[in-house]
Amino acid sequence: MTLPTTRVSFPGGAVAGESTVLAVHQLGHGRYGVVTADTPFHPLDHTWPDQPADTGTLTVAGAELAVVDCLTAAVGPEDGEHGELLVGADIPVRRGDEAWSWLVLHVVEEQPAELVPGAPVALAVDAERRAALSAAHTGCHLLALALNEALAERWRKDPGRADAFGNPDFDSLAMASSVMDTEASTDTYRLGKSLRKKGFTTDAADGLPTLADALPAITAAVNERLAGWVAADAPVRIEVPGPELTARRNWHCELPAGSARIACGGTHLHRLGQLSALETELTLSEDGSELIAVTRPKRV
């Protein structure tokens, strides 16, 4: 099977488009995966599944089908052992391997006779759900920057990685998982031996209280910073080097302190003024080994 990597328009905020069916793949349990040449749908990433898949509709020959899920699929080299279409966790390589084709798989629960390769289709994303997920994803990146700033004084040495504003990049160094839904983003950070070796301390030292004792003040500082950024109505854009699903995209936000940049393959707001508020809640796990941030955006 030879298929080209899917061209995507979701990085620019598109929620509708037209394309041509390239393949229909049986997924089992009465579901079918439809591959098109182009799509506005954002699929669940198989290596870092932080932002949920878009849902919506696919219309073929006047028949509107519900797209109930959207997955990442891939096809390996024809002369190799993975020459057939593989989906999600079955893909044995990281996204972007240049020897593979990378596909957006629109999951539908029926296959009318007209849904065949070569058929023209109209694709429409659930725009309200997309907007909520985009708000959560933008909030997640802003939380990362504000948290890095609030925790900067807890580093005893330079960990060798800084964010866009020069603060030690706690977010990327400690990140265990990041998950978004339509209400919030939940980021879980490991506070273990590896982070301590890099120089981060949760203990009382050099006039600092323990992280547990400092958490209310840290939370307040983060939320104050987030509120200021929202009030500034900073513009947000995605740097898109190419239309392919695998293009290495970057999130940019022109914050008052300067331009922030974070590698990202998801969807986002266009301006922070699309939010009326953005607040996070920070908690420690019972054993103190994890810091959890739940960040909730409120849209205008």
Short mmCIF file of C-alpha atoms in Angstrom, two decimals:
data_model
loop_
_atom_site.label_atom_id
_atom_site.label_comp_id
_atom_site.label_asym_id
_atom_site.label_seq_id
_atom_site.Cartn_x
_atom_site.Cartn_y
_atom_site.Cartn_z
CA MET A 1 0.00 0.00 0.00
CA THR A 2 1.39 3.39 -1.04
CA LEU A 3 -0.25 6.55 0.31
CA PRO A 4 1.08 10.10 0.63
CA THR A 5 1.38 11.77 4.02
CA THR A 6 -1.85 13.63 4.80
CA ARG A 7 -1.90 17.39 4.31
CA VAL A 8 -3.54 19.15 7.27
CA SER A 9 -5.12 22.58 7.73
CA PHE A 10 -5.94 22.44 11.48
CA PRO A 11 -2.76 24.31 12.52
CA GLY A 12 -4.24 27.48 11.02
CA GLY A 13 -7.55 26.90 12.77
CA ALA A 14 -9.50 25.40 9.86
CA VAL A 15 -12.61 23.43 10.82
CA ALA A 16 -13.93 22.57 7.34
CA GLY A 17 -12.55 21.43 4.03
CA GLU A 18 -13.03 19.29 0.95
CA SER A 19 -10.86 16.43 -0.21
CA THR A 20 -10.70 13.08 -1.96
CA VAL A 21 -10.84 9.64 -0.36
CA LEU A 22 -7.56 7.76 -0.75
CA ALA A 23 -8.37 4.62 1.24
CA VAL A 24 -10.97 3.03 3.51
CA HIS A 25 -9.57 0.73 6.18
CA GLN A 26 -11.66 -1.77 8.17
CA LEU A 27 -10.98 -1.28 11.89
CA GLY A 28 -13.28 -3.96 13.27
CA HIS A 29 -16.31 -3.64 15.54
CA GLY A 30 -18.27 -2.02 12.73
CA ARG A 31 -15.86 0.89 12.31
CA TYR A 32 -13.99 2.14 9.27
CA GLY A 33 -10.99 4.43 8.95
CA VAL A 34 -11.15 6.87 6.05
CA VAL A 35 -7.94 8.38 4.67
CA THR A 36 -8.24 11.58 2.63
CA ALA A 37 -5.61 13.61 0.82
CA ASP A 38 -6.28 16.70 2.95
CA THR A 39 -8.14 17.30 6.21
CA PRO A 40 -8.95 19.93 8.83
CA PHE A 41 -9.22 17.18 11.50
CA HIS A 42 -6.65 16.95 14.29
CA PRO A 43 -5.90 13.29 15.11
CA LEU A 44 -4.80 11.82 18.41
CA ASP A 45 -1.00 11.59 18.36
CA HIS A 46 0.22 8.03 18.90
CA THR A 47 3.45 9.06 20.68
CA TRP A 48 2.28 12.01 22.83
CA PRO A 49 -1.53 11.77 23.12
CA ASP A 50 -2.11 15.04 24.95
CA GLN A 51 -4.85 16.68 22.86
CA PRO A 52 -7.90 14.49 22.13
CA ALA A 53 -8.97 13.85 18.56
CA ASP A 54 -11.38 16.07 16.70
CA THR A 55 -14.85 14.75 15.98
CA GLY A 56 -17.32 15.99 13.36
CA THR A 57 -18.79 14.83 10.06
CA LEU A 58 -17.73 13.45 6.70
CA THR A 59 -20.19 13.91 3.84
CA VAL A 60 -20.04 11.74 0.72
CA ALA A 61 -22.62 11.76 -2.09
CA GLY A 62 -25.02 13.70 0.13
CA ALA A 63 -24.76 11.22 3.02
CA GLU A 64 -23.46 12.76 6.27
CA LEU A 65 -21.44 10.34 8.40
CA ALA A 66 -20.41 11.03 11.98
CA VAL A 67 -16.64 11.08 12.51
CA VAL A 68 -16.55 9.57 16.00
CA ASP A 69 -12.77 9.52 16.38
CA CYS A 70 -9.65 10.58 14.52
CA LEU A 71 -6.43 8.60 14.76
CA THR A 72 -2.87 8.68 13.52
CA ALA A 73 -2.04 5.90 11.07
CA ALA A 74 1.11 5.09 9.13
CA VAL A 75 2.40 2.94 6.31
CA GLY A 76 5.99 1.74 6.24
CA PRO A 77 8.21 1.10 3.22
CA GLU A 78 6.66 -1.35 0.75
CA ASP A 79 9.74 -3.53 0.78
CA GLY A 80 9.77 -3.78 4.58
CA GLU A 81 7.77 -5.72 7.15
CA HIS A 82 5.34 -2.82 7.75
CA GLY A 83 4.02 -2.18 4.24
CA GLU A 84 0.40 -2.21 5.39
CA LEU A 85 -1.53 0.48 7.23
CA LEU A 86 -0.95 0.48 11.00
CA VAL A 87 -2.95 2.49 13.52
CA GLY A 88 -2.08 4.20 16.82
CA ALA A 89 -0.17 2.04 19.27
CA ASP A 90 0.57 -0.54 16.54
CA ILE A 91 2.93 1.92 14.83
CA PRO A 92 6.47 0.84 15.84
CA VAL A 93 8.27 4.11 15.04
CA ARG A 94 7.98 7.71 16.21
CA ARG A 95 5.90 10.11 14.16
CA GLY A 96 7.91 11.77 11.44
CA ASP A 97 10.08 8.81 10.41
CA GLU A 98 10.82 9.82 6.82
CA ALA A 99 10.64 6.26 5.51
CA TRP A 100 6.96 6.10 6.47
CA SER A 101 3.78 7.79 5.22
CA TRP A 102 1.78 9.46 8.00
CA LEU A 103 -1.98 9.56 7.78
CA VAL A 104 -5.02 11.06 9.46
CA LEU A 105 -7.64 8.33 9.90
CA HIS A 106 -11.25 9.55 10.18
CA VAL A 107 -13.25 6.90 12.05
CA VAL A 108 -16.85 6.35 10.90
CA GLU A 109 -19.36 3.65 11.82
CA GLU A 110 -20.74 2.88 8.39
CA GLN A 111 -19.47 2.56 4.84
CA PRO A 112 -22.01 3.55 2.19
CA ALA A 113 -21.34 2.26 -1.31
CA GLU A 114 -20.13 5.71 -2.37
CA LEU A 115 -17.36 5.81 0.24
CA VAL A 116 -14.55 4.46 -1.92
CA PRO A 117 -11.14 5.69 -3.08
CA GLY A 118 -11.54 8.59 -5.46
CA ALA A 119 -14.80 9.84 -3.96
CA PRO A 120 -15.00 13.57 -3.16
CA VAL A 121 -15.92 14.33 0.45
CA ALA A 122 -16.68 17.33 2.63
CA LEU A 123 -15.12 17.35 6.09
CA ALA A 124 -16.46 19.39 9.03
CA VAL A 125 -15.00 19.47 12.54
CA ASP A 126 -17.16 20.03 15.63
CA ALA A 127 -16.13 23.68 15.95
CA GLU A 128 -17.33 24.19 19.53
CA ARG A 129 -15.41 21.16 20.79
CA ARG A 130 -12.31 22.23 18.84
CA ALA A 131 -12.50 25.72 20.37
CA ALA A 132 -12.65 24.26 23.88
CA LEU A 133 -9.69 21.94 23.24
CA SER A 134 -7.71 24.79 21.68
CA ALA A 135 -8.32 26.95 24.75
CA ALA A 136 -7.12 24.13 27.01
CA HIS A 137 -4.00 23.61 24.90
CA THR A 138 -3.09 27.30 24.84
CA GLY A 139 -3.69 27.42 28.60
CA CYS A 140 -1.36 24.45 29.05
CA HIS A 141 1.53 26.27 27.33
CA LEU A 142 0.94 29.48 29.29
CA LEU A 143 0.86 27.48 32.53
CA ALA A 144 4.24 25.97 31.62
CA LEU A 145 5.85 29.40 31.23
CA ALA A 146 4.27 30.87 34.36
CA LEU A 147 5.18 27.81 36.44
CA ASN A 148 8.77 27.88 35.20
CA GLU A 149 9.03 31.48 36.39
CA ALA A 150 7.44 30.79 39.78
CA LEU A 151 9.75 27.83 40.46
CA ALA A 152 12.96 29.40 39.14
CA GLU A 153 14.32 30.15 42.63
CA ARG A 154 14.11 26.49 43.62
CA TRP A 155 16.96 25.48 41.27
CA ARG A 156 20.32 25.15 42.99
CA LYS A 157 22.19 24.95 39.68
CA ASP A 158 21.57 25.46 35.98
CA PRO A 159 19.82 22.33 34.65
CA GLY A 160 21.01 23.06 31.13
CA ARG A 161 17.62 23.81 29.62
CA ALA A 162 15.78 27.15 29.68
CA ASP A 163 12.44 28.33 28.35
CA ALA A 164 11.83 31.28 26.03
CA PHE A 165 12.29 33.74 28.91
CA GLY A 166 15.50 32.24 30.26
CA ASN A 167 13.93 30.45 33.23
CA PRO A 168 14.95 26.85 33.97
CA ASP A 169 12.47 24.74 32.00
CA PHE A 170 10.84 22.86 34.86
CA ASP A 171 7.89 22.01 32.62
CA SER A 172 9.85 19.98 30.08
CA LEU A 173 12.40 18.60 32.55
CA ALA A 174 9.82 17.26 35.02
CA MET A 175 6.90 16.45 32.71
CA ALA A 176 5.39 12.99 33.20
CA SER A 177 2.09 13.47 31.35
CA SER A 178 -0.10 16.17 29.87
CA VAL A 179 -3.76 15.58 29.06
CA MET A 180 -6.38 18.01 27.81
CA ASP A 181 -10.15 17.86 27.65
CA THR A 182 -12.83 20.44 26.89
CA GLU A 183 -12.68 21.81 30.45
CA ALA A 184 -9.01 21.87 31.44
CA SER A 185 -5.47 20.67 30.93
CA THR A 186 -3.92 18.39 33.54
CA ASP A 187 -0.13 18.31 33.75
CA THR A 188 1.69 15.89 36.03
CA TYR A 189 5.32 16.50 36.98
CA ARG A 190 7.74 14.03 38.58
CA LEU A 191 9.73 15.40 41.52
CA GLY A 192 12.09 12.47 41.83
CA LYS A 193 15.79 11.74 42.02
CA SER A 194 16.45 12.64 38.39
CA LEU A 195 15.08 16.17 38.86
CA ARG A 196 17.00 16.62 42.11
CA LYS A 197 20.24 15.66 40.36
CA LYS A 198 19.53 18.40 37.84
CA GLY A 199 19.37 20.89 40.72
CA PHE A 200 15.71 21.23 41.72
CA THR A 201 14.85 21.17 45.42
CA THR A 202 11.57 20.58 47.19
CA ASP A 203 13.20 21.00 50.61
CA ALA A 204 13.54 24.08 52.77
CA ALA A 205 16.86 25.69 51.84
CA ASP A 206 18.50 29.11 51.55
CA GLY A 207 15.54 30.85 53.12
CA LEU A 208 12.98 29.02 51.00
CA PRO A 209 10.18 27.01 52.63
CA THR A 210 9.48 23.47 51.49
CA LEU A 211 7.64 23.16 48.20
CA ALA A 212 4.58 21.96 50.08
CA ASP A 213 4.57 25.03 52.32
CA ALA A 214 5.27 27.35 49.40
CA LEU A 215 2.58 25.90 47.14
CA PRO A 216 -0.17 28.44 47.98
CA ALA A 217 2.17 31.35 47.22
CA ILE A 218 3.43 29.66 44.05
CA THR A 219 -0.14 29.07 42.90
CA ALA A 220 -1.01 32.72 43.54
CA ALA A 221 2.05 33.92 41.61
CA VAL A 222 1.26 31.68 38.65
CA ASN A 223 -2.37 32.80 38.53
CA GLU A 224 -1.38 36.45 38.77
CA ARG A 225 0.95 36.00 35.80
CA LEU A 226 -1.71 34.13 33.80
CA ALA A 227 -4.27 36.87 34.49
CA GLY A 228 -1.85 39.52 33.26
CA TRP A 229 -1.18 37.65 30.04
CA VAL A 230 -4.89 37.16 29.36
CA ALA A 231 -5.52 40.86 29.99
CA ALA A 232 -2.78 41.74 27.48
CA ASP A 233 -4.74 39.98 24.69
CA ALA A 234 -1.49 38.63 23.29
CA PRO A 235 -1.66 37.22 19.75
CA VAL A 236 -1.05 33.49 19.22
CA ARG A 237 0.08 31.79 16.03
CA ILE A 238 1.38 28.45 14.85
CA GLU A 239 4.55 28.43 12.77
CA VAL A 240 3.84 25.98 9.95
CA PRO A 241 6.83 24.99 7.78
CA GLY A 242 4.67 22.78 5.54
CA PRO A 243 1.19 21.27 5.16
CA GLU A 244 2.17 17.70 6.05
CA LEU A 245 0.88 16.08 9.23
CA THR A 246 4.49 15.49 10.26
CA ALA A 247 5.70 19.08 9.76
CA ARG A 248 7.55 20.34 12.86
CA ARG A 249 5.28 23.13 14.05
CA ASN A 250 5.85 25.68 16.81
CA TRP A 251 3.43 27.64 19.00
CA HIS A 252 4.21 31.35 19.31
CA CYS A 253 2.68 33.87 21.69
CA GLU A 254 3.70 37.54 21.79
CA LEU A 255 3.58 38.05 25.55
CA PRO A 256 4.43 41.37 27.26
CA ALA A 257 7.84 40.02 28.30
CA GLY A 258 8.67 38.89 24.77
CA SER A 259 7.94 36.22 22.22
CA ALA A 260 7.40 32.71 23.59
CA ARG A 261 7.92 29.63 21.43
CA ILE A 262 7.12 26.00 22.22
CA ALA A 263 7.21 23.02 19.86
CA CYS A 264 3.63 21.82 19.40
CA GLY A 265 1.50 19.79 17.00
CA GLY A 266 -1.90 20.75 18.40
CA THR A 267 -4.52 23.45 17.91
CA HIS A 268 -4.74 26.80 19.67
CA LEU A 269 -6.52 30.08 20.18
CA HIS A 270 -5.68 33.05 17.93
CA ARG A 271 -5.51 35.62 20.76
CA LEU A 272 -5.51 35.43 24.55
CA GLY A 273 -8.42 37.89 24.50
CA GLN A 274 -10.56 34.92 23.49
CA LEU A 275 -10.33 34.01 27.20
CA SER A 276 -12.03 35.83 30.05
CA ALA A 277 -9.92 34.00 32.64
CA LEU A 278 -7.24 31.34 33.04
CA GLU A 279 -6.49 29.78 36.41
CA THR A 280 -4.52 26.81 37.64
CA GLU A 281 -4.74 24.66 40.77
CA LEU A 282 -1.48 23.14 42.00
CA THR A 283 -1.43 20.11 44.28
CA LEU A 284 1.18 17.65 45.50
CA SER A 285 0.61 13.91 45.59
CA GLU A 286 0.38 12.40 49.08
CA ASP A 287 3.96 11.15 48.97
CA GLY A 288 5.24 14.41 47.48
CA SER A 289 6.65 12.69 44.40
CA GLU A 290 4.41 14.48 41.90
CA LEU A 291 3.14 18.00 41.30
CA ILE A 292 -0.20 18.21 39.49
CA ALA A 293 -1.43 21.33 37.71
CA VAL A 294 -5.05 21.54 36.57
CA THR A 295 -5.47 24.64 34.41
CA ARG A 296 -8.97 25.80 33.48
CA PRO A 297 -9.61 28.37 30.74
CA LYS A 298 -12.83 30.36 30.58
CA ARG A 299 -13.71 31.46 27.07
CA VAL A 300 -15.39 34.74 26.24
#
